[in-house]
Coordinates of C-alpha atoms in Angstrom, one line a residue:
M1 CA 15.9 -7.2 98.0
E2 CA 18.1 -7.5 95.0
P3 CA 21.0 -5.1 94.6
V4 CA 20.1 -2.0 92.6
P5 CA 22.1 1.0 91.5
L6 CA 22.2 3.7 94.1
Q7 CA 20.6 6.2 91.7
D8 CA 17.6 3.9 91.1
F9 CA 17.2 3.2 94.8
V10 CA 17.1 6.9 95.7
R11 CA 14.6 7.8 92.9
A12 CA 12.2 5.1 94.1
L13 CA 12.7 5.9 97.8
D14 CA 9.8 7.1 99.9
P15 CA 11.1 9.8 102.2
A16 CA 8.6 8.8 104.8
S17 CA 10.3 5.4 105.2
L18 CA 13.6 6.9 106.4
P19 CA 15.9 5.9 108.0
R20 CA 17.0 2.9 105.8
V21 CA 20.1 0.8 106.3
L22 CA 21.9 -0.2 103.1
R23 CA 24.8 -2.6 102.4
V24 CA 27.2 -1.8 99.7
C25 CA 27.4 -4.7 97.2
S26 CA 30.0 -3.4 94.9
G27 CA 32.5 -0.8 96.1
V28 CA 33.8 2.2 94.3
Y29 CA 36.9 4.4 94.5
F30 CA 37.7 7.7 92.9
E31 CA 41.4 8.2 92.4
G32 CA 42.8 11.5 93.7
S33 CA 41.1 11.6 97.2
I34 CA 40.8 8.8 99.7
Y35 CA 38.0 10.2 101.6
E36 CA 35.9 12.8 99.8
I37 CA 35.7 15.2 96.9
S38 CA 34.1 18.6 97.3
G39 CA 32.7 17.5 100.7
N40 CA 31.1 14.3 99.3
E41 CA 32.0 10.7 100.0
C42 CA 33.7 9.1 97.0
C43 CA 35.1 5.9 98.5
L44 CA 32.8 3.0 99.6
S45 CA 34.0 -0.5 100.2
T46 CA 32.0 -3.7 99.5
G47 CA 30.2 -4.7 102.7
D48 CA 30.0 -1.2 104.2
L49 CA 26.8 -0.4 106.0
I50 CA 25.1 3.0 105.4
K51 CA 22.2 4.3 107.5
V52 CA 20.4 6.8 105.2
T53 CA 18.8 9.6 107.3
Q54 CA 17.9 12.2 104.7
V55 CA 17.8 12.6 100.9
R56 CA 18.1 16.1 99.4
L57 CA 17.6 17.2 95.8
Q58 CA 20.7 19.0 94.6
K59 CA 20.0 19.7 91.0
V60 CA 18.2 18.4 87.9
V61 CA 20.0 17.7 84.6
C62 CA 17.8 18.4 81.6
E63 CA 18.7 16.4 78.5
N64 CA 17.6 16.9 74.9
P65 CA 16.9 13.4 73.5
K66 CA 17.7 14.5 70.0
T67 CA 21.1 16.2 70.4
S68 CA 22.1 14.8 73.8
Q69 CA 22.7 18.4 75.0
T70 CA 22.3 19.0 78.7
M71 CA 21.5 21.9 81.0
E72 CA 21.0 22.2 84.8
L73 CA 17.8 23.2 86.5
A74 CA 17.7 24.4 90.1
P75 CA 15.4 22.6 92.5
N76 CA 13.2 25.7 92.7
F77 CA 12.6 25.9 88.9
Q78 CA 9.2 27.5 88.3
G79 CA 8.3 26.0 84.9
Y80 CA 5.6 23.5 84.2
F81 CA 6.0 20.1 82.4
T82 CA 3.7 18.0 80.4
P83 CA 4.5 14.4 79.4
L84 CA 4.7 13.7 75.6
N85 CA 4.3 10.0 75.9
T86 CA 3.1 7.3 78.2
P87 CA 5.1 4.4 79.7
Q88 CA 3.5 2.0 77.1
S89 CA 5.2 1.8 73.7
Y90 CA 4.1 0.0 70.5
E91 CA 6.3 -1.5 67.8
T92 CA 3.9 -1.1 64.9
L93 CA 1.0 1.1 64.1
E94 CA -1.3 -1.9 64.0
E95 CA -0.4 -2.7 67.7
L96 CA -1.3 0.8 68.7
V97 CA -4.7 0.6 66.9
S98 CA -5.5 -2.8 68.4
A99 CA -4.7 -1.6 71.9
T100 CA -6.8 1.5 71.5
T101 CA -9.9 -0.3 70.2
Q102 CA -9.7 -3.0 72.9
S103 CA -9.5 -0.5 75.7
S104 CA -12.2 1.8 76.9
K105 CA -10.7 4.6 74.8
Q106 CA -12.2 5.5 71.5
L107 CA -10.7 7.0 68.4
P108 CA -9.4 9.6 67.7
T109 CA -6.2 9.3 69.7
C110 CA -2.9 11.2 69.5
F111 CA 0.4 9.5 69.1
M112 CA 4.0 10.3 68.1
S113 CA 6.9 8.3 66.7
T114 CA 10.4 8.0 68.0
H115 CA 11.7 7.9 64.5
R116 CA 11.3 10.1 61.4
I117 CA 8.5 8.9 59.0
V118 CA 8.6 9.6 55.2
T119 CA 5.3 9.2 53.4
E120 CA 3.4 10.8 50.5
G121 CA 6.2 13.3 49.9
R122 CA 6.2 14.6 53.5
V123 CA 8.5 14.0 56.4
V124 CA 7.0 13.6 60.0
T125 CA 9.7 14.3 62.6
E126 CA 9.8 12.4 65.9
D127 CA 8.7 15.4 67.9
Q128 CA 5.5 16.0 66.0
L129 CA 2.0 14.8 67.2
L130 CA -0.3 12.9 64.9
M131 CA -4.0 12.4 65.5
L132 CA -5.3 8.9 64.5
Q133 CA -9.0 9.4 63.3
A134 CA -9.9 6.0 61.7
V135 CA -8.7 2.9 60.0
V136 CA -9.5 2.9 56.2
M137 CA -8.5 1.2 52.9
H138 CA -6.2 3.5 51.0
L139 CA -4.9 2.3 47.6
G140 CA -5.9 -1.2 48.5
I141 CA -3.8 -1.1 51.7
R142 CA -5.3 -1.1 55.2
S143 CA -4.1 2.2 56.5
A144 CA -4.6 4.7 59.4
R145 CA -6.0 8.1 58.4
C146 CA -4.0 10.7 60.5
V147 CA -4.1 14.4 60.8
L148 CA -0.9 16.4 61.0
G149 CA -1.0 20.0 62.1
M150 CA 1.5 22.2 60.3
E151 CA 1.7 26.0 60.5
G152 CA -2.0 26.3 61.3
Q153 CA -3.1 23.9 58.5
Q154 CA -4.2 20.3 58.8
V155 CA -2.7 17.7 56.4
I156 CA -4.3 14.3 55.9
L157 CA -1.8 11.4 55.9
H158 CA -2.5 7.8 55.3
L159 CA 0.0 5.5 57.1
P160 CA -0.1 1.7 56.5
L161 CA -0.8 -0.2 59.7
S162 CA 2.5 -2.1 59.1
Q163 CA 4.4 1.1 59.7
K164 CA 7.1 0.4 62.3
G165 CA 7.7 2.5 65.4
P166 CA 8.1 2.4 68.2
F167 CA 5.1 4.7 68.8
W168 CA 3.9 6.4 72.0
T169 CA 0.4 7.5 72.7
W170 CA -0.1 11.0 74.1
E171 CA -2.9 12.0 76.4
P172 CA -3.4 15.6 77.3
S173 CA -2.9 16.2 81.1
A174 CA -2.6 19.0 83.5
P175 CA 0.8 20.7 83.7
R176 CA 3.0 19.7 86.6
T177 CA 5.7 21.3 88.6
L178 CA 9.3 20.0 88.6
L179 CA 8.9 18.3 92.0
Q180 CA 5.5 16.8 91.1
V181 CA 7.1 15.2 88.0
L182 CA 10.1 13.8 90.0
Q183 CA 7.8 12.4 92.7
D184 CA 5.6 10.5 90.2
P185 CA 7.2 7.1 89.5
A186 CA 5.0 6.7 86.3
L187 CA 6.8 9.6 84.7
K188 CA 10.3 8.3 85.3
D189 CA 12.5 8.8 82.1
L190 CA 9.5 9.9 80.0
V191 CA 9.8 12.6 77.4
L192 CA 8.4 15.9 78.6
T193 CA 7.8 19.3 77.2
C194 CA 8.1 22.7 79.0
P195 CA 7.2 26.0 77.3
T196 CA 9.8 27.8 79.4
L197 CA 12.7 25.8 78.0
P198 CA 14.1 26.2 74.5
W199 CA 13.7 22.5 73.7
H200 CA 10.4 21.0 72.6
S201 CA 11.2 17.6 74.1
L202 CA 13.4 16.7 77.1
I203 CA 14.2 14.1 79.7
L204 CA 14.8 15.0 83.4
R205 CA 17.6 13.3 85.3
P206 CA 17.6 14.3 89.0
Q207 CA 20.7 14.2 91.2
Y208 CA 20.4 13.8 95.0
E209 CA 22.6 14.1 98.0
I210 CA 22.3 11.3 100.5
Q211 CA 23.0 12.1 104.1
A212 CA 23.9 9.0 106.1
I213 CA 25.6 7.6 109.2
M214 CA 28.6 5.2 108.9
H215 CA 30.7 3.3 111.4
M216 CA 33.5 5.3 113.0
R217 CA 32.6 8.5 111.2
R218 CA 32.4 11.5 113.4
T219 CA 30.2 13.6 111.1
I220 CA 27.3 13.0 108.8
V221 CA 28.5 11.4 105.5
K222 CA 27.3 13.0 102.3
I223 CA 27.1 10.7 99.3
P224 CA 26.1 11.7 95.7
S225 CA 23.4 9.6 94.2
T226 CA 25.4 9.4 90.9
L227 CA 28.1 7.3 92.6
E228 CA 28.3 4.1 90.6
V229 CA 27.7 1.6 93.4
D230 CA 25.1 -1.1 93.9
V231 CA 23.3 -1.3 97.2
E232 CA 20.9 -3.6 99.0
D233 CA 18.3 -2.6 101.5
V234 CA 19.0 -4.6 104.8
T235 CA 16.9 -2.5 107.2
A236 CA 14.8 -5.4 108.4
S237 CA 17.8 -7.6 109.3
S238 CA 20.0 -4.7 110.7
R239 CA 17.8 -3.2 113.5
H240 CA 20.3 -4.4 116.1
V241 CA 23.3 -2.8 114.5
H242 CA 24.7 0.2 116.4
F243 CA 26.7 2.7 114.5
I244 CA 29.7 3.8 116.6
K245 CA 30.2 7.6 116.4
P246 CA 33.6 9.0 117.5
L247 CA 33.6 12.2 119.5
L248 CA 36.0 15.0 120.2
L249 CA 36.7 16.2 123.7
S250 CA 35.4 19.6 122.6
E251 CA 32.1 18.0 121.7
V252 CA 32.0 16.3 125.0
L253 CA 32.6 19.7 126.6
A254 CA 29.5 21.1 124.8
W255 CA 27.3 18.3 126.2
E256 CA 27.4 19.7 129.7
G257 CA 26.5 16.3 131.2
P258 CA 25.5 13.9 132.5
F259 CA 28.8 13.1 134.0
P260 CA 30.8 11.0 134.7
L261 CA 31.4 9.4 131.3
S262 CA 33.5 6.4 130.4
M263 CA 35.5 7.0 127.2
E264 CA 38.1 5.2 125.1
I265 CA 40.8 7.0 123.1
L266 CA 40.7 6.5 119.4
E267 CA 43.2 9.1 118.2
V268 CA 45.6 11.5 119.8
P269 CA 46.4 14.8 118.0
E270 CA 49.7 14.9 116.2
G271 CA 52.4 17.4 117.2
R272 CA 54.6 18.2 120.1
P273 CA 53.2 17.7 123.7
I274 CA 51.9 20.7 125.5
F275 CA 52.4 19.4 129.1
L276 CA 55.5 17.8 130.7
S277 CA 53.3 15.8 133.2
P278 CA 53.7 12.0 133.5
W279 CA 50.1 11.4 132.5
V280 CA 50.7 12.8 129.0
G281 CA 52.5 9.6 128.0
S282 CA 49.5 7.5 129.0
L283 CA 47.2 9.2 126.4
Q284 CA 47.4 6.5 123.7
K285 CA 45.0 4.7 121.5
G286 CA 42.9 2.2 123.5
Q287 CA 43.4 3.9 126.8
R288 CA 40.2 4.3 128.8
L289 CA 39.3 7.6 130.5
C290 CA 36.8 8.8 133.0
I291 CA 35.5 12.3 132.4
Y292 CA 34.1 13.9 135.6
G293 CA 32.9 17.2 134.0
L294 CA 33.9 20.8 133.7
A295 CA 36.8 22.0 135.9
S296 CA 36.0 24.9 138.3
P297 CA 37.1 27.7 138.4
P298 CA 37.5 28.1 134.6
W299 CA 40.6 30.4 134.9
R300 CA 44.3 29.7 135.0
V301 CA 47.4 31.7 135.7
L302 CA 50.5 31.5 133.5
A303 CA 53.6 31.6 135.7
S304 CA 57.3 31.4 135.1
S305 CA 60.1 30.6 137.6
K306 CA 62.8 33.1 138.6
G307 CA 66.3 32.7 140.0
R308 CA 67.5 30.1 137.5
K309 CA 69.3 30.4 134.2
V310 CA 66.6 28.5 132.3
P311 CA 63.1 29.5 133.5
R312 CA 60.4 26.9 133.7
H313 CA 56.8 27.6 132.8
F314 CA 53.6 26.5 134.6
L315 CA 49.8 26.7 134.2
V316 CA 48.4 27.1 137.7
S317 CA 44.7 26.3 138.2
G318 CA 42.4 28.8 139.9
G319 CA 41.8 26.1 142.6
Y320 CA 45.4 26.1 143.7
Q321 CA 45.5 26.0 147.5
G322 CA 49.1 27.1 148.2
K323 CA 49.9 30.3 150.0
L324 CA 51.8 33.1 148.2
R325 CA 53.7 36.1 149.4
R326 CA 54.4 39.1 147.2
R327 CA 57.9 40.1 146.1
P328 CA 59.0 43.4 144.7
R329 CA 58.5 43.7 141.0
E330 CA 61.4 44.6 138.6
F331 CA 61.0 47.0 135.7
P332 CA 63.7 47.3 133.1
T333 CA 62.3 50.5 131.5
A334 CA 60.0 53.4 132.2
Y335 CA 57.5 51.9 129.8
D336 CA 57.2 48.8 132.0
L337 CA 56.4 51.2 134.9
L338 CA 53.6 52.7 132.9
G339 CA 52.2 49.2 132.3
A340 CA 52.1 48.5 136.0
F341 CA 50.7 51.9 137.0
Q342 CA 47.1 51.9 138.2
P343 CA 45.4 55.2 139.0
G344 CA 44.4 55.3 142.7
R345 CA 47.1 52.8 143.7
P346 CA 50.5 54.3 144.6
L347 CA 53.5 52.8 142.8
R348 CA 56.8 53.5 144.4
V349 CA 60.1 52.2 143.0
V350 CA 63.8 52.5 143.6
A351 CA 66.5 52.9 140.9
T352 CA 69.0 50.0 140.8
K353 CA 71.5 51.5 138.4
D354 CA 72.9 54.9 137.3
C355 CA 71.3 56.3 134.2
E356 CA 72.0 59.6 132.6
G357 CA 69.1 61.5 131.0
E358 CA 69.1 62.6 127.4
R359 CA 69.6 66.3 128.2
E360 CA 70.4 67.0 124.5
E361 CA 66.8 66.0 123.7
N362 CA 65.3 67.9 126.6
P363 CA 67.0 69.5 129.6
E364 CA 64.2 68.2 131.8
F365 CA 64.9 64.5 131.0
T366 CA 66.4 63.8 134.5
S367 CA 69.3 61.5 135.3
L368 CA 69.0 58.9 138.0
A369 CA 71.4 57.3 140.4
V370 CA 71.3 54.1 142.4
G371 CA 68.9 54.4 145.3
D372 CA 66.7 57.2 143.9
R373 CA 63.2 56.7 145.2
L374 CA 60.3 57.7 142.8
E375 CA 56.6 57.6 142.9
V376 CA 54.9 57.1 139.5
L377 CA 52.2 59.8 138.8
G378 CA 51.2 58.8 135.3
P379 CA 51.9 59.5 131.6
G380 CA 52.5 62.9 130.1
Q381 CA 54.1 64.7 127.1
A382 CA 57.1 66.9 126.8
H383 CA 58.6 68.9 123.9
G384 CA 61.6 67.4 122.2
A385 CA 64.6 69.0 120.7
Q386 CA 63.1 68.9 117.2
G387 CA 59.8 70.5 118.2
S388 CA 57.9 67.2 118.3
D389 CA 56.1 66.0 121.4
A390 CA 57.5 62.9 123.2
D391 CA 55.6 60.6 125.5
V392 CA 57.1 60.6 129.0
L393 CA 56.4 59.1 132.4
V394 CA 55.8 61.7 135.1
C395 CA 57.2 60.7 138.5
Q396 CA 57.8 62.5 141.8
R397 CA 61.2 62.2 143.6
L398 CA 60.8 60.9 147.2
S399 CA 63.0 61.6 150.1
D400 CA 65.4 58.9 151.1
Q401 CA 65.8 60.2 154.6
A402 CA 65.1 57.6 157.2
G403 CA 64.3 57.8 160.9
E404 CA 62.8 60.8 162.6
D405 CA 63.5 63.3 159.8
E406 CA 61.3 61.4 157.3
E407 CA 58.1 63.2 158.2
E408 CA 59.8 66.6 158.0
E409 CA 61.2 65.8 154.5
C410 CA 57.7 64.6 153.4
K411 CA 56.3 68.0 154.4
E412 CA 58.9 69.8 152.5
E413 CA 58.4 67.8 149.4
A414 CA 54.6 68.3 149.7
E415 CA 55.2 72.0 149.6
S416 CA 57.6 71.9 146.6
P417 CA 57.6 68.4 145.0
E418 CA 60.4 67.6 142.6
R419 CA 59.0 66.2 139.3
V420 CA 61.0 63.7 137.3
L421 CA 60.4 63.1 133.6
L422 CA 61.4 59.8 132.1
P423 CA 61.0 59.0 128.4
F424 CA 59.2 55.7 127.7
H425 CA 62.5 54.3 126.3
F426 CA 64.5 55.4 129.3
P427 CA 66.8 52.4 129.9
G428 CA 66.7 52.5 133.7
S429 CA 66.3 49.6 136.0
F430 CA 63.8 49.8 138.9
V431 CA 62.5 47.6 141.6
E432 CA 59.2 48.1 143.5
E433 CA 59.3 49.5 147.0
M434 CA 57.0 47.5 149.2
S435 CA 56.7 45.9 152.6
D436 CA 53.9 43.3 152.5
S437 CA 54.4 40.2 154.5
R438 CA 50.8 38.9 154.1
R439 CA 50.2 35.4 152.8
Y440 CA 47.6 35.3 150.0
S441 CA 45.7 32.6 148.3
L442 CA 45.9 32.7 144.5
A443 CA 42.3 33.9 144.1
D444 CA 42.8 36.7 146.6
L445 CA 46.1 37.8 145.0
I446 CA 44.6 38.0 141.5
A447 CA 41.5 39.9 142.8
Q448 CA 43.6 42.5 144.6
F449 CA 46.6 43.1 142.4
S450 CA 47.2 43.5 138.7
L451 CA 49.4 41.1 136.6
P452 CA 52.2 40.6 136.1
C453 CA 53.4 40.4 139.7
E454 CA 56.2 38.7 141.6
V455 CA 55.5 36.1 144.3
K456 CA 57.1 33.4 146.5
V457 CA 55.2 30.2 147.4
V458 CA 55.5 29.9 151.2
A459 CA 53.1 27.0 151.7
K460 CA 52.5 24.3 149.1
D461 CA 49.2 23.0 148.0
T462 CA 48.3 20.1 150.3
S463 CA 46.3 18.4 147.6
H464 CA 49.3 18.3 145.3
P465 CA 52.0 16.1 147.0
T466 CA 54.7 17.0 144.5
D467 CA 53.9 20.8 144.2
P468 CA 56.9 22.1 142.2
L469 CA 56.3 25.8 142.9
T470 CA 57.8 25.7 146.4
S471 CA 61.3 24.9 145.1
F472 CA 61.7 28.3 143.4
L473 CA 63.0 31.5 144.9
G474 CA 60.3 33.4 143.1
L475 CA 57.6 33.2 140.5
R476 CA 56.3 35.7 138.0
L477 CA 52.6 35.5 137.6
E478 CA 52.2 36.8 134.0
E479 CA 48.7 36.4 132.7
K480 CA 45.2 35.2 133.7
I481 CA 43.7 32.9 131.0
T482 CA 40.1 31.9 131.0
E483 CA 39.6 28.6 129.2
P484 CA 37.3 25.6 129.9
F485 CA 39.0 22.4 131.1
L486 CA 37.7 18.9 131.6
V487 CA 38.5 16.9 134.8
V488 CA 39.8 13.5 133.6
S489 CA 41.4 10.4 135.2
L490 CA 42.9 7.3 133.7
D491 CA 40.9 4.1 134.1
S492 CA 44.0 2.4 135.5
E493 CA 44.6 5.2 138.1
P494 CA 41.2 6.6 139.2
G495 CA 42.7 8.0 142.3
M496 CA 44.6 10.9 140.6
C497 CA 42.8 13.4 138.3
F498 CA 44.1 16.0 136.0
E499 CA 42.7 18.7 133.8
I500 CA 42.7 18.6 129.9
P501 CA 42.0 21.7 127.8
P502 CA 40.0 20.4 124.7
R503 CA 41.0 23.5 122.8
W504 CA 44.6 22.5 122.8
L505 CA 44.4 18.7 123.4
D506 CA 41.3 17.6 121.5
L507 CA 41.4 13.8 121.7
T508 CA 39.2 11.7 119.6
V509 CA 37.2 9.3 121.8
V510 CA 34.3 6.9 121.8
E511 CA 31.9 6.0 124.5
A512 CA 32.8 2.9 126.3
K513 CA 30.5 0.3 127.8
G514 CA 29.9 0.3 131.6
Q515 CA 29.8 3.0 134.2
P516 CA 33.0 4.2 135.8
D517 CA 33.8 3.7 139.4
L518 CA 33.6 6.9 141.4
P519 CA 36.3 7.3 144.1
E520 CA 35.1 8.1 147.6
G521 CA 35.4 11.7 148.9
S522 CA 36.6 14.6 146.9
L523 CA 38.7 14.1 143.7
P524 CA 42.4 14.9 144.1
I525 CA 43.2 17.1 141.1
A526 CA 46.6 18.2 139.9
T527 CA 46.4 22.0 140.1
V528 CA 49.9 22.7 138.6
E529 CA 50.9 21.6 135.1
E530 CA 54.4 22.3 133.7
L531 CA 54.3 23.6 130.1
T532 CA 56.7 23.0 127.2
D533 CA 58.5 26.0 125.9
T534 CA 56.7 25.7 122.6
F535 CA 53.3 25.7 124.1
Y536 CA 54.2 28.5 126.6
Y537 CA 55.1 30.9 123.7
R538 CA 52.0 29.8 121.9
L539 CA 49.9 30.9 125.0
R540 CA 51.8 34.2 125.1
K541 CA 50.4 34.9 121.6
L542 CA 46.8 34.7 122.7
P543 CA 44.8 37.9 122.5
A544 CA 44.4 37.8 126.3
C545 CA 48.1 38.1 126.7
E546 CA 48.5 41.0 124.2
I547 CA 47.4 43.7 126.6
Q548 CA 50.2 46.2 125.9
A549 CA 51.6 47.4 122.7
P550 CA 55.4 47.0 122.2
P551 CA 57.5 49.8 123.8
P552 CA 58.4 52.8 121.6
R553 CA 61.5 52.9 119.6
P554 CA 64.3 55.1 121.1
P555 CA 65.2 58.3 119.0
K556 CA 68.2 58.1 116.8
S557 CA 71.4 59.4 118.3
Q558 CA 72.6 62.7 116.9
G559 CA 76.1 63.3 115.6
L560 CA 78.7 65.6 117.3
S561 CA 78.2 68.4 114.8
K562 CA 74.4 68.3 115.1
Q563 CA 74.7 68.3 118.9
R564 CA 77.1 71.3 118.8
R565 CA 74.6 73.1 116.5
H566 CA 71.7 72.5 118.9
S567 CA 73.8 73.6 121.9
S568 CA 74.8 76.8 120.1
E569 CA 71.3 77.6 119.1
G570 CA 70.0 77.0 122.6
G571 CA 66.4 77.0 121.5
V572 CA 65.2 74.0 123.6
K573 CA 61.6 74.4 124.7
S574 CA 60.5 73.8 128.3
S575 CA 58.1 70.9 128.8
Q576 CA 54.5 71.3 129.9
V577 CA 53.6 68.2 131.8
L578 CA 50.3 67.8 133.6
G579 CA 50.0 71.6 133.8
L580 CA 53.2 72.0 135.8
Q581 CA 55.6 74.8 134.7
Q582 CA 58.4 73.9 137.2
H583 CA 61.7 72.6 135.8
A584 CA 62.9 69.3 137.1
R585 CA 66.2 69.6 139.1
L586 CA 69.1 67.3 138.3
P587 CA 69.4 64.3 140.5
K588 CA 72.0 64.0 143.1
P589 CA 74.2 60.9 142.4
K590 CA 74.4 58.1 145.0
A591 CA 76.7 55.3 145.6
K592 CA 76.7 52.8 142.7
T593 CA 76.6 49.7 144.8
L594 CA 74.3 48.7 147.7
P595 CA 75.7 47.5 151.0
E596 CA 76.9 43.9 150.8
F597 CA 74.9 42.8 153.9
I598 CA 71.6 43.4 152.2
K599 CA 70.4 40.1 150.6
D600 CA 66.7 39.8 151.3
G601 CA 64.9 40.9 148.1
S602 CA 61.7 41.8 150.0
S603 CA 63.2 44.5 152.1
M604 CA 66.6 45.3 150.5
Y605 CA 65.6 48.7 149.2
S606 CA 64.1 49.8 152.5
K607 CA 67.6 49.5 154.1
V608 CA 69.5 51.8 151.8
P609 CA 71.5 54.3 153.8
A610 CA 69.9 57.7 153.7
H611 CA 71.5 60.9 152.4
R612 CA 70.3 64.3 153.3
K613 CA 69.4 66.8 150.6
G614 CA 72.0 69.2 149.5
H615 CA 74.9 66.9 150.6
R616 CA 74.9 64.5 147.6
P617 CA 78.1 64.8 145.6
A618 CA 77.7 66.1 142.1
K619 CA 78.4 63.7 139.2
P620 CA 81.5 64.4 137.2
Q621 CA 80.7 66.4 134.0
R622 CA 81.5 65.2 130.5
Q623 CA 84.7 66.3 128.8
D624 CA 84.5 68.9 126.2
L625 CA 83.4 67.6 122.8
D626 CA 86.5 69.0 121.1
D627 CA 88.7 67.0 123.5
D628 CA 86.7 63.8 122.7
E629 CA 87.2 64.3 119.0
H630 CA 91.1 64.1 119.4
D631 CA 91.4 61.2 121.8
Y632 CA 92.5 59.0 119.0
E633 CA 95.6 61.2 118.3
E634 CA 97.1 60.5 121.8
I635 CA 96.5 56.8 121.4
L636 CA 98.2 56.8 118.0
E637 CA 101.3 58.6 119.3
Q638 CA 101.7 56.1 122.2
F639 CA 101.3 53.2 119.7
Q640 CA 104.1 54.7 117.5
K641 CA 106.4 55.0 120.4
T642 CA 106.0 51.4 121.3
I643 CA 107.0 50.5 117.7

């Protein structure tokens, strides 16, 4: 087949013959975009192979042959078209008469001229039809007697047979739809008429979109038929050609088998790495991989180390086989206690620093001392100093009496429990009171307790020889993330497998020849991957990690004059929390340091020396506000004496 313009090939193409393989004979390049413009291919090189799979009509450009004006028609245009001429043209009127008499057709016949004709004081335009009735002698000249219809009247004209054209014969035919006209090769580039359109004569120029497959292109390529490129049909000689289609790991994930698959890396996503594992450096172009399928279970736990200045972050697989032991959780504010509170599960904590309540805001906002034991009851509301309601955490003070008197104290507290109100922004420091020495698997721990929680790895994962989690004093399990991973191994090291998340590490790969070698027995999979700081904070922004809203903003501090005014007014309302009308008693301060011999975090707060009720020394009261206002005078006098 000789090279032809792409537009001509598409117009003559039979859709039933698809697919067809074309070779580009003359390339084309549109400046401004290397790959595509408006989603269409605009750069084809000489020698490129194109496998055409589908041709779709985009639009039809309607052109007025007189004025060269154009307008666009949609493919679903409902008008009907009738051809005004036939594919055969005649240079003179005598050729037209001779062809008509020699054929089976008889006079009269209709024709039209492509040029204006001036005769006998009249002008016949190129879009007017003439009816040839007979050949006669007129004024001694052999002429054609024609009838011209004008405004409902018929005018007889005598045109000499030597009249030059070209001329087109016109035969009345049934009206056709737009698609019927475009599918008829005999009507290509013919002048048509359509009563629906404003022009009497017009030419249709369709524009198609070609959908094709090309080498190393991941998606279907869309090529406009108006692209100025010559192509050659090489379908017969290219049946053995295999078009290589790149894939993304996310597409391989959607396949759901059959596995294993042998792949070769074509491209690695740009950007900073997400894992700090040794295998990350091996993910380069040309590296062959073996994909074994979907990792199970699909969930992971985001964990951070504790006990070091710079924490390290890990993504722990749900298949982790190490053993964990719970550690007391730490809570910097009352709002964090609310996040860890679960109805039906007792949450008991111990204060680890002295904190004075904002009694100016509400006299029931209790102060705490080191060693105070509390049980969280739930959220509530209290009236503030300005009459607005404030969100608080309702707790119950527990006895710190140890030994034989503990049961008696519990009975007394049950009869008259002491309620403690803590605003959400209360800057206390708490640690969970617990005595749990069980060893949990990761799956059991996640199923029984809420996150975040503190743990210590007491037995490493035997399938992970270099389990890094055992080297830390503690781990904070922060969030459970459900995300599909693929189990992958390097072709050079089939004995060690790792898990890749296609969502965050979407490699571009291509199927490689040959079947991968399956290792004997179960696959050793790395269940712990260390994360970079950048990727860790990216994970913390996921919707699954945004469980709680940020803590409330503390109220603005009041000036001395405003505090004095509120104290003189004395109009502070009592709180109504969970239907309780009893006022919270002030706490009894404790020693501000714990005994030095207590170092084990799991039981340190269970060994705090007990104090009996009523024998706790009272905290020193604040100095009078007037004295505080004049402290600077004494300092100034001493400074002047030294001068």
